[in-house]
PDB file of C-alpha atoms in Angstrom:
ATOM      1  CA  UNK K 261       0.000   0.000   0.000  1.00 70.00           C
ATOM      2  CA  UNK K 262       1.245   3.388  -0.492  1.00 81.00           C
ATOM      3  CA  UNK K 263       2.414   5.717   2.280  1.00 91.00           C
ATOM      4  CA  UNK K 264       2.960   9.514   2.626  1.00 96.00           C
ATOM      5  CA  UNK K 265       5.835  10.800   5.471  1.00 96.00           C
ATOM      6  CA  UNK K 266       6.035  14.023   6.135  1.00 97.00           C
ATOM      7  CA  UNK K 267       8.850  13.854   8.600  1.00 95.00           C
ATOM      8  CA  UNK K 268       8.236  17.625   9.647  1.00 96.00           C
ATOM      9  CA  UNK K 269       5.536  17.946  12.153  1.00 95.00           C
ATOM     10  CA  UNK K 270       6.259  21.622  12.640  1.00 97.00           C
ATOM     11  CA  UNK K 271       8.296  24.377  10.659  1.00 97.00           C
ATOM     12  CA  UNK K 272       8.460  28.308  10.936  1.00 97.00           C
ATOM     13  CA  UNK K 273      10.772  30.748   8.800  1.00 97.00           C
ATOM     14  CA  UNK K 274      11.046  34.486   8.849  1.00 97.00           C
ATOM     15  CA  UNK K 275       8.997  36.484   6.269  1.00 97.00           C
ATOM     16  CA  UNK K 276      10.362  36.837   2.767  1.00 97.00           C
ATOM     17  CA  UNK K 277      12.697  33.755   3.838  1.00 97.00           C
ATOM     18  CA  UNK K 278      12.474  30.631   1.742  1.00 98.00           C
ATOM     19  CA  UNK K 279      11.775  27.178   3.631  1.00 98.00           C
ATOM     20  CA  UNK K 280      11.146  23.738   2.109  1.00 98.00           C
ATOM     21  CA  UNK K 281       9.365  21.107   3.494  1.00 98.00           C
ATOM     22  CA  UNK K 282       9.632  17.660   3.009  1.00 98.00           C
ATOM     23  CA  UNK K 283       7.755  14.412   1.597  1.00 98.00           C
ATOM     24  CA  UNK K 284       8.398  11.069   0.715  1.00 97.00           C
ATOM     25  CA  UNK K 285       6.152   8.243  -0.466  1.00 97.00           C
ATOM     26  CA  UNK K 286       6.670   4.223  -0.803  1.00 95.00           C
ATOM     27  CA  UNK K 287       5.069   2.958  -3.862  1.00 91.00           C
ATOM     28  CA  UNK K 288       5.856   0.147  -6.585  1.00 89.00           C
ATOM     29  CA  UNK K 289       3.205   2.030  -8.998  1.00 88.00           C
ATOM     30  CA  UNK K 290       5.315   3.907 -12.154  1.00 87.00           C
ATOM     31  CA  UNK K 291       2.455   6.108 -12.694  1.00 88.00           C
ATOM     32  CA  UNK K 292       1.050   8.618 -10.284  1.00 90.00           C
ATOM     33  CA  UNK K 293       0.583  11.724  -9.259  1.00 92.00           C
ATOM     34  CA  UNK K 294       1.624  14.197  -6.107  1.00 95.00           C
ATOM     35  CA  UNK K 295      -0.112  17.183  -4.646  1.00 95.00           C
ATOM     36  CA  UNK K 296       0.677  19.589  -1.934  1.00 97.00           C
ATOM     37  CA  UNK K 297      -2.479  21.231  -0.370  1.00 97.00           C
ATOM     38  CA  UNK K 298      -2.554  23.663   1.868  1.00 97.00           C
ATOM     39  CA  UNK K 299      -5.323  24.092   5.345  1.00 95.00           C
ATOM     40  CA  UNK K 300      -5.138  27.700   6.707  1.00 92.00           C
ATOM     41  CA  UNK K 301      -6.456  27.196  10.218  1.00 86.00           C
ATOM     42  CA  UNK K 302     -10.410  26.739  10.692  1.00 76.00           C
ATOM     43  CA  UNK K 303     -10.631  27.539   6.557  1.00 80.00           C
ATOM     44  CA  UNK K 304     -10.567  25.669   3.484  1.00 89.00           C
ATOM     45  CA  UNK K 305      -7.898  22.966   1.943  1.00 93.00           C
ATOM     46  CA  UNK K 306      -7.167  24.414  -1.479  1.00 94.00           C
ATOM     47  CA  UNK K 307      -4.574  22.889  -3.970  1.00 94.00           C
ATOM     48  CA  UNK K 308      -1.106  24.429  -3.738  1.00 96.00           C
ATOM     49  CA  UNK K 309       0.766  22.234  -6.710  1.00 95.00           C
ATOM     50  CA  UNK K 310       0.450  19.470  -8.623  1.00 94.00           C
ATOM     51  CA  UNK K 311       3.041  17.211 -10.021  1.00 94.00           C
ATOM     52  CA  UNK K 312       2.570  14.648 -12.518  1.00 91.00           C
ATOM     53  CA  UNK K 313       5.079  11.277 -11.898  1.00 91.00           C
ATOM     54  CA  UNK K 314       5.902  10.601 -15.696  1.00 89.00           C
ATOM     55  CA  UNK K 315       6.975  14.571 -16.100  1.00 87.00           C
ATOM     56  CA  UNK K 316      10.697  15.071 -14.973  1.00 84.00           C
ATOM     57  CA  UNK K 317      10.309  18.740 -15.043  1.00 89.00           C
ATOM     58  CA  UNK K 318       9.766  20.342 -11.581  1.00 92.00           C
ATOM     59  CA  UNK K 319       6.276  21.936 -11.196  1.00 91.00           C
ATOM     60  CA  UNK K 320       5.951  25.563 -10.320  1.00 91.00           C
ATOM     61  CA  UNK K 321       3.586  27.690  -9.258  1.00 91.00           C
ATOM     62  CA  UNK K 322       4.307  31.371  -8.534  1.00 94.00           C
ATOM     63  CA  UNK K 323       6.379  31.419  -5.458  1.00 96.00           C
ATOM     64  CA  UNK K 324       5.936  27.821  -4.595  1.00 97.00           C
ATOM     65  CA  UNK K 325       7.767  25.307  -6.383  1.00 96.00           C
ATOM     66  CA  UNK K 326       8.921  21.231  -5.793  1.00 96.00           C
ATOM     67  CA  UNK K 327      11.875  19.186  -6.248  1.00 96.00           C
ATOM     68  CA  UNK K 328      10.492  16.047  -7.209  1.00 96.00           C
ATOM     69  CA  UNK K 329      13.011  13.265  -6.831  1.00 95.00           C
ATOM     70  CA  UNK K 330      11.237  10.258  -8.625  1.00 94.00           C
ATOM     71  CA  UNK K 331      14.169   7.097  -7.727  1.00 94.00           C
ATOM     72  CA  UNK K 332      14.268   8.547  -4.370  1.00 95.00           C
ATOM     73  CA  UNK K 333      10.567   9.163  -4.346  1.00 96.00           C
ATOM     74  CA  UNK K 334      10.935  11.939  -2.528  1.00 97.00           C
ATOM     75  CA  UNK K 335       8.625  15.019  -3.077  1.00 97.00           C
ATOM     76  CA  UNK K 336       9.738  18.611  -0.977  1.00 97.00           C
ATOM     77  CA  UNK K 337       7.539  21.900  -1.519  1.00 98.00           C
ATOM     78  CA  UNK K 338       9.662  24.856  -1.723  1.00 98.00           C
ATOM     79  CA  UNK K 339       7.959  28.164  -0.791  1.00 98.00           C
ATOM     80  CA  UNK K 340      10.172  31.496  -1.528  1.00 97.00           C
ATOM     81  CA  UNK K 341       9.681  34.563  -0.172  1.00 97.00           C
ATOM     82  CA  UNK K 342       6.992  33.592   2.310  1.00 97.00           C
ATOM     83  CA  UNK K 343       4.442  35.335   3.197  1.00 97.00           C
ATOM     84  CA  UNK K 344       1.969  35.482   6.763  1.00 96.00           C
ATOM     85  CA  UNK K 345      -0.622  34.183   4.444  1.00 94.00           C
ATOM     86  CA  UNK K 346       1.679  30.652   3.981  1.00 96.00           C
ATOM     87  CA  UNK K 347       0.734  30.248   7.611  1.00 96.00           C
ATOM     88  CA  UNK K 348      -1.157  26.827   7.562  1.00 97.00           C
ATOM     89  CA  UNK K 349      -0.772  23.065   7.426  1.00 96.00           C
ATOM     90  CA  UNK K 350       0.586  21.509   4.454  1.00 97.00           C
ATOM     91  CA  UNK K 351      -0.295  18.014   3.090  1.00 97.00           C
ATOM     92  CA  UNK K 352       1.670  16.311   0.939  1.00 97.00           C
ATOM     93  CA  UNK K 353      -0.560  13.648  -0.895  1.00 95.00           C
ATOM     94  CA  UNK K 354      -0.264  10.995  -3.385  1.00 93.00           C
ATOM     95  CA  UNK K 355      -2.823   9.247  -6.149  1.00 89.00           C
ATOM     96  CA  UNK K 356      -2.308   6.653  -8.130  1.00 85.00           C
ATOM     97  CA  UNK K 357      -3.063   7.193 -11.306  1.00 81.00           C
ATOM     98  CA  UNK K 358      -4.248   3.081 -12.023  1.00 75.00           C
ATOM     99  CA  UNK K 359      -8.326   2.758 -10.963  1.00 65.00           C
ATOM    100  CA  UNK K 360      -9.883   2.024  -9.502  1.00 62.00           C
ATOM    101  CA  UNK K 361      -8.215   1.852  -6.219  1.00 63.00           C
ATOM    102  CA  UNK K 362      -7.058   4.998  -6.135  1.00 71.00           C
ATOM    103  CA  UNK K 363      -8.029   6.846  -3.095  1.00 79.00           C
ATOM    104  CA  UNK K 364      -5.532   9.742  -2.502  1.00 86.00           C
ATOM    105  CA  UNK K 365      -3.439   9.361   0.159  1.00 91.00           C
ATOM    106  CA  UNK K 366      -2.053  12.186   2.686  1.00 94.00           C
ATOM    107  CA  UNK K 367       0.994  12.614   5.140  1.00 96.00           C
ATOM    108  CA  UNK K 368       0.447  13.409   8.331  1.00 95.00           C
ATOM    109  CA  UNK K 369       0.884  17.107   8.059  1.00 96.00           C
ATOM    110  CA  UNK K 370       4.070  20.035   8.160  1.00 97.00           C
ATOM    111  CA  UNK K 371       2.469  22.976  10.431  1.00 96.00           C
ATOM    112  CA  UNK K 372       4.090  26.070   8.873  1.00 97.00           C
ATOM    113  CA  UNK K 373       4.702  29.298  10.930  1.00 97.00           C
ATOM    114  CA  UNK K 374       5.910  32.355   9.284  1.00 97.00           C
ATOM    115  CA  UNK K 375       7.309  34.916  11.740  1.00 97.00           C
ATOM    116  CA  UNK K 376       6.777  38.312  10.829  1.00 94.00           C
TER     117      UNK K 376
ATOM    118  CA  UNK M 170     -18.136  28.239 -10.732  1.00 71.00           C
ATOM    119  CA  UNK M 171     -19.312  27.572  -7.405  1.00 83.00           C
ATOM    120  CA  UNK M 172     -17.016  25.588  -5.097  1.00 92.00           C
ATOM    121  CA  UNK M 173     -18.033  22.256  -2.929  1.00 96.00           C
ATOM    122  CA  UNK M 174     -20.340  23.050  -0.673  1.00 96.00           C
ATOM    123  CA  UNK M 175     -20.944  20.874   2.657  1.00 97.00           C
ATOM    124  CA  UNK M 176     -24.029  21.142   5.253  1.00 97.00           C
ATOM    125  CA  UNK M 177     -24.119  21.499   7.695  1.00 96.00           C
ATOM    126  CA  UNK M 178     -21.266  23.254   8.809  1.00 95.00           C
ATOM    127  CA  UNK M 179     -21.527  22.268  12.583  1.00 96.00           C
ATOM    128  CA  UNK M 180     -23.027  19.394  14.791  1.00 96.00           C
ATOM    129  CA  UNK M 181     -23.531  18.382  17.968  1.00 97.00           C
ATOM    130  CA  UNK M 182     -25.254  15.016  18.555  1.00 97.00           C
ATOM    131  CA  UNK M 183     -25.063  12.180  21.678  1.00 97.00           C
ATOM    132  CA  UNK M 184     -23.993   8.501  21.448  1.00 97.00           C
ATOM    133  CA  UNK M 185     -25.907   6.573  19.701  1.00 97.00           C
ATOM    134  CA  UNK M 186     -27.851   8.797  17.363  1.00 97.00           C
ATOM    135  CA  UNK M 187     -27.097   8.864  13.702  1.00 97.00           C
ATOM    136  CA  UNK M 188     -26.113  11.775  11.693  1.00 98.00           C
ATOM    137  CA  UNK M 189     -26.396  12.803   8.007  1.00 98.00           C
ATOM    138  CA  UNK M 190     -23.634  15.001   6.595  1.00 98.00           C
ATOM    139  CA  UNK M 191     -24.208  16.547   2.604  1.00 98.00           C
ATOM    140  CA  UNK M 192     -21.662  17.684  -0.323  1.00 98.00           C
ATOM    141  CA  UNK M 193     -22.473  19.395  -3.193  1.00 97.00           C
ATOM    142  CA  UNK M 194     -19.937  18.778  -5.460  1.00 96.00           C
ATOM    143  CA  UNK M 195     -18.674  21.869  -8.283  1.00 95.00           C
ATOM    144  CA  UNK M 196     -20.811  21.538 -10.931  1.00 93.00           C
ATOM    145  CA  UNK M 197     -19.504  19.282 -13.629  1.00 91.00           C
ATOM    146  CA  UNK M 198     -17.759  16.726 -11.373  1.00 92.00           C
ATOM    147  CA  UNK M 199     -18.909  13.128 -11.106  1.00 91.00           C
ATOM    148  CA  UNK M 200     -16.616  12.241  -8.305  1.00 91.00           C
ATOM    149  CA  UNK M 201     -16.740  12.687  -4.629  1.00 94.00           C
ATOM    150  CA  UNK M 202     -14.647  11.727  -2.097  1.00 94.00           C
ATOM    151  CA  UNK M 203     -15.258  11.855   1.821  1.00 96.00           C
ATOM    152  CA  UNK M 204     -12.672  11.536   4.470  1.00 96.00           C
ATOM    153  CA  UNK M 205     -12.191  11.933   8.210  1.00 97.00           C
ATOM    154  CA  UNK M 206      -9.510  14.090   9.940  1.00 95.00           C
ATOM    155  CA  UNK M 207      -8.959  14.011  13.743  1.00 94.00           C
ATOM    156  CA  UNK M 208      -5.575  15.250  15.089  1.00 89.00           C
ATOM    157  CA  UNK M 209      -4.786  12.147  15.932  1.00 86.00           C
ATOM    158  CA  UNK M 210      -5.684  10.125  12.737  1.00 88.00           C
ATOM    159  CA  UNK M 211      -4.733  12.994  10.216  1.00 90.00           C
ATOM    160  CA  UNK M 212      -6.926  12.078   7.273  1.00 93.00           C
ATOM    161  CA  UNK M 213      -8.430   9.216   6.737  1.00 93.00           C
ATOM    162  CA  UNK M 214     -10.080   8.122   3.351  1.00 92.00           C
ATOM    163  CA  UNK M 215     -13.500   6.872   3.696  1.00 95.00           C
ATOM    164  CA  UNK M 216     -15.514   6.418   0.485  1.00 92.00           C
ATOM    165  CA  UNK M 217     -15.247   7.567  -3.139  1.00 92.00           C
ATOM    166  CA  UNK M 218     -18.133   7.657  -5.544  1.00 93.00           C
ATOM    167  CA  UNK M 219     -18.158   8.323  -9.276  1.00 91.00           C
ATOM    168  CA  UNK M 220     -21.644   8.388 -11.062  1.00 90.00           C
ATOM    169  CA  UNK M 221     -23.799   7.007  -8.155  1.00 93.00           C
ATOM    170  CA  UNK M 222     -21.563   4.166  -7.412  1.00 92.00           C
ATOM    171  CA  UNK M 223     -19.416   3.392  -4.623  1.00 92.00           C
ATOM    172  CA  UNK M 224     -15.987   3.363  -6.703  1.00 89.00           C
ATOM    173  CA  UNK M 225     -13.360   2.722  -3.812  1.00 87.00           C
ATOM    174  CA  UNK M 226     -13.655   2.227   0.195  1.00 90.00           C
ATOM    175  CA  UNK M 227     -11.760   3.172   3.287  1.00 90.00           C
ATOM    176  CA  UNK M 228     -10.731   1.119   6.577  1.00 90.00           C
ATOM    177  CA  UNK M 229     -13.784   1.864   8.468  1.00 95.00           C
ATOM    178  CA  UNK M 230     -16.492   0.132  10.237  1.00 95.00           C
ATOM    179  CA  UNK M 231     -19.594  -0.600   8.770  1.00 95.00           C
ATOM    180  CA  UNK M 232     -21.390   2.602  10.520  1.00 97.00           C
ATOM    181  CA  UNK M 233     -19.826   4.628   7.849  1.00 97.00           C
ATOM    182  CA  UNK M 234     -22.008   4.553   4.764  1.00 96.00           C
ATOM    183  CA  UNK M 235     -22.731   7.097   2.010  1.00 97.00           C
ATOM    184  CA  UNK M 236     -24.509   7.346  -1.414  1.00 97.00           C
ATOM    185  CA  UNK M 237     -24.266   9.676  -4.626  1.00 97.00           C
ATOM    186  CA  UNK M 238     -27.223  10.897  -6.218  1.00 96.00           C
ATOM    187  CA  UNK M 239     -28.060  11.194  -9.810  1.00 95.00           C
ATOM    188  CA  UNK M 240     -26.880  15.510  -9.822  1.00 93.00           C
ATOM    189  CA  UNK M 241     -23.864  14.107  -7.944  1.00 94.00           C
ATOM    190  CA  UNK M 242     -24.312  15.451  -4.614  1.00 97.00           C
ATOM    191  CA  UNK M 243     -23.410  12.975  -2.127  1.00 98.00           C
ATOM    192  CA  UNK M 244     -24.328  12.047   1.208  1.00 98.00           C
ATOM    193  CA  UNK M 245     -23.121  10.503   3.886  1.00 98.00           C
ATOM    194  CA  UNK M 246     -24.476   8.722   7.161  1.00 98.00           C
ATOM    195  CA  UNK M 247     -22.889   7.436  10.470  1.00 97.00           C
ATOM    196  CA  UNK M 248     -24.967   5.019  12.416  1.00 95.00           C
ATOM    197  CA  UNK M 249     -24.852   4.699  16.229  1.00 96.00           C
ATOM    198  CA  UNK M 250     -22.770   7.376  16.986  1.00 97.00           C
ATOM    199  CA  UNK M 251     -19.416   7.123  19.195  1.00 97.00           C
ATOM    200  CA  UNK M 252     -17.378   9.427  21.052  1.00 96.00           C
ATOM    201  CA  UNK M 253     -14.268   8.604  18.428  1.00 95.00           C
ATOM    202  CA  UNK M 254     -16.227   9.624  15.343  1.00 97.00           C
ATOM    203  CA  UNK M 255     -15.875  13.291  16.694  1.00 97.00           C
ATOM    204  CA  UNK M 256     -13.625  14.576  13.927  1.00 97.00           C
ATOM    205  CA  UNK M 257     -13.925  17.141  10.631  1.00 96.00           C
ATOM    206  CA  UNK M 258     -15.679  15.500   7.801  1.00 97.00           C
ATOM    207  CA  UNK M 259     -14.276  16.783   4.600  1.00 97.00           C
ATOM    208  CA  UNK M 260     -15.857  16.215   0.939  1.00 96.00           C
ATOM    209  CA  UNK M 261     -13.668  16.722  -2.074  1.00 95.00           C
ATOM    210  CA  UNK M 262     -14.656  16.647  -5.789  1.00 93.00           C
ATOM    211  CA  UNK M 263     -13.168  15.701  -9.009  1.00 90.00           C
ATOM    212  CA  UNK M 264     -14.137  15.345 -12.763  1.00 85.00           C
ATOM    213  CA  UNK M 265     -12.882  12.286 -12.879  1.00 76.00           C
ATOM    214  CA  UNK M 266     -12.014   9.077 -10.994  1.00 65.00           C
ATOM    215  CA  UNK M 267      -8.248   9.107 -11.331  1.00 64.00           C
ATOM    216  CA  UNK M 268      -5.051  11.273 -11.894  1.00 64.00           C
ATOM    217  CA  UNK M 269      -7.265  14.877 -10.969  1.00 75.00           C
ATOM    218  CA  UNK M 270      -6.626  16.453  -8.179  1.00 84.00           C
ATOM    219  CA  UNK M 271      -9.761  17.176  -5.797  1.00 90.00           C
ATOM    220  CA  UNK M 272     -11.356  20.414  -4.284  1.00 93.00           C
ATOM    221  CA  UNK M 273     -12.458  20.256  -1.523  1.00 95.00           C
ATOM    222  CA  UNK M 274     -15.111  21.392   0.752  1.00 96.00           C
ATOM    223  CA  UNK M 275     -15.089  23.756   4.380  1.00 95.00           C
ATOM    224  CA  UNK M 276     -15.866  20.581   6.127  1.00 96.00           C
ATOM    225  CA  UNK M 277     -18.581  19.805   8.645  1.00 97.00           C
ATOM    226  CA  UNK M 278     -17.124  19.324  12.223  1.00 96.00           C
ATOM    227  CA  UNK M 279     -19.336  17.161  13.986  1.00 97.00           C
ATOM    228  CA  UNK M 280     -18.911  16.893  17.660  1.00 97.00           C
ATOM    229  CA  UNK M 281     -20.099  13.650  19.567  1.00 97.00           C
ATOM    230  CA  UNK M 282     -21.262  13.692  23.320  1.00 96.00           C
TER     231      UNK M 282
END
């Protein structure tokens, strides 16, 4: 079965700092896919990135970005210049991309502080 | 387009009642997901459904039980009601059954005495 580890329960960087935090996954599947999703406190998950397993290029999205390391399946979210509104817990999750048993599957959770 | 609703947003029920929990998914999408997330637990996938059929279920106890209607709003229903099932209920929705990622809902945070 595949797991998500997210091996950083808590992180906190300074505003306008850059931080990364980290993911791996165990799967034997060639074909999947990888998200990052973001829950502000007492609001709504939204989608932060998306990264596609057969695409070696990195996935970006405005100041958030990953380093997807397929052999090592390992799967980091780097934000850049952070913000107070990056405050939140981050889920790294992962979907296989074979039906139909292919509930998405979630780490544990990085709770992201950003110190003013 | 409007995002996935879920209603209510709140409850409060005792042991051993049963409670009802809706998602409406964004319009267009045929597949809905629930799942469960306690501190403790994280989240925990409970039931996907994809044009009124239960596609794919999670590790949980028979209590757990949902269905899909034909506009693709989705319910779901826990039976005899335990102090454990206290948690945030979260719906997500998809256009499709695989690969997409899903949007998801505000939750409804039911609370079990």
């Amino acid at each position: 079965a595949q797991t998500v580890t997210q091996s950083q329960p808590e992180m906190s960087v300074q505003e306008a700092e850059t931080v990364t935090l980290s993911c791996t996954y165990d799967t034997s599947e060639s074909d999947y896919y990888l998200f990052w999703y973001k829950q502000p406190p007492s609001r709504q998950m939204i989608l932060v990135i998306r990264q596609e397993a057969y695409k070696q290029q990195n996935a970006t999205e405005n100041r958030f970005s990953v380093n997807f390391q397929k052999a090592a399946k390992s799967f980091s979210l780097k934000i850049s210049d952070s913000q107070l509104g990056d405050a939140a817990m981050y889920f790294c999750a992962y979907r296989s991309a074979q039906g139909p048993l292919n509930d998405m599957r979630f780490g544990a959770g990085t709770r992201l502080t950003v110190k003013p | 387009k409007a995002g996935v609703t879920q209603t209510p947003r709140y409850l409060i029920k005792t042991r051993g009642q049963q409670v009802t929990l809706s998602c409406s998914p964004i319009s267009g999408h045929r597949s809905v997901s629930w799942y469960q997330q306690t501190p403790g637990q994280g989240l925990q996938f409970l039931f996907e459904y994809f044009s009124e059929t239960q596609r794919n279920k999670g590790n949980f106890p028979g209590r757990f039980s949902g269905r899909q209607f034909s506009n693709s709003r989705s319910e779901m229903n826990v039976s005899t009601l335990e102090l454990g099932d206290s948690a945030l209920y979260l719906c997500a929705s998809s256009p499709a059954l695989s690969g997409n990622e899903q949007f998801f809902g505000p939750g409804t945070r039911l609370t079990v005495l």
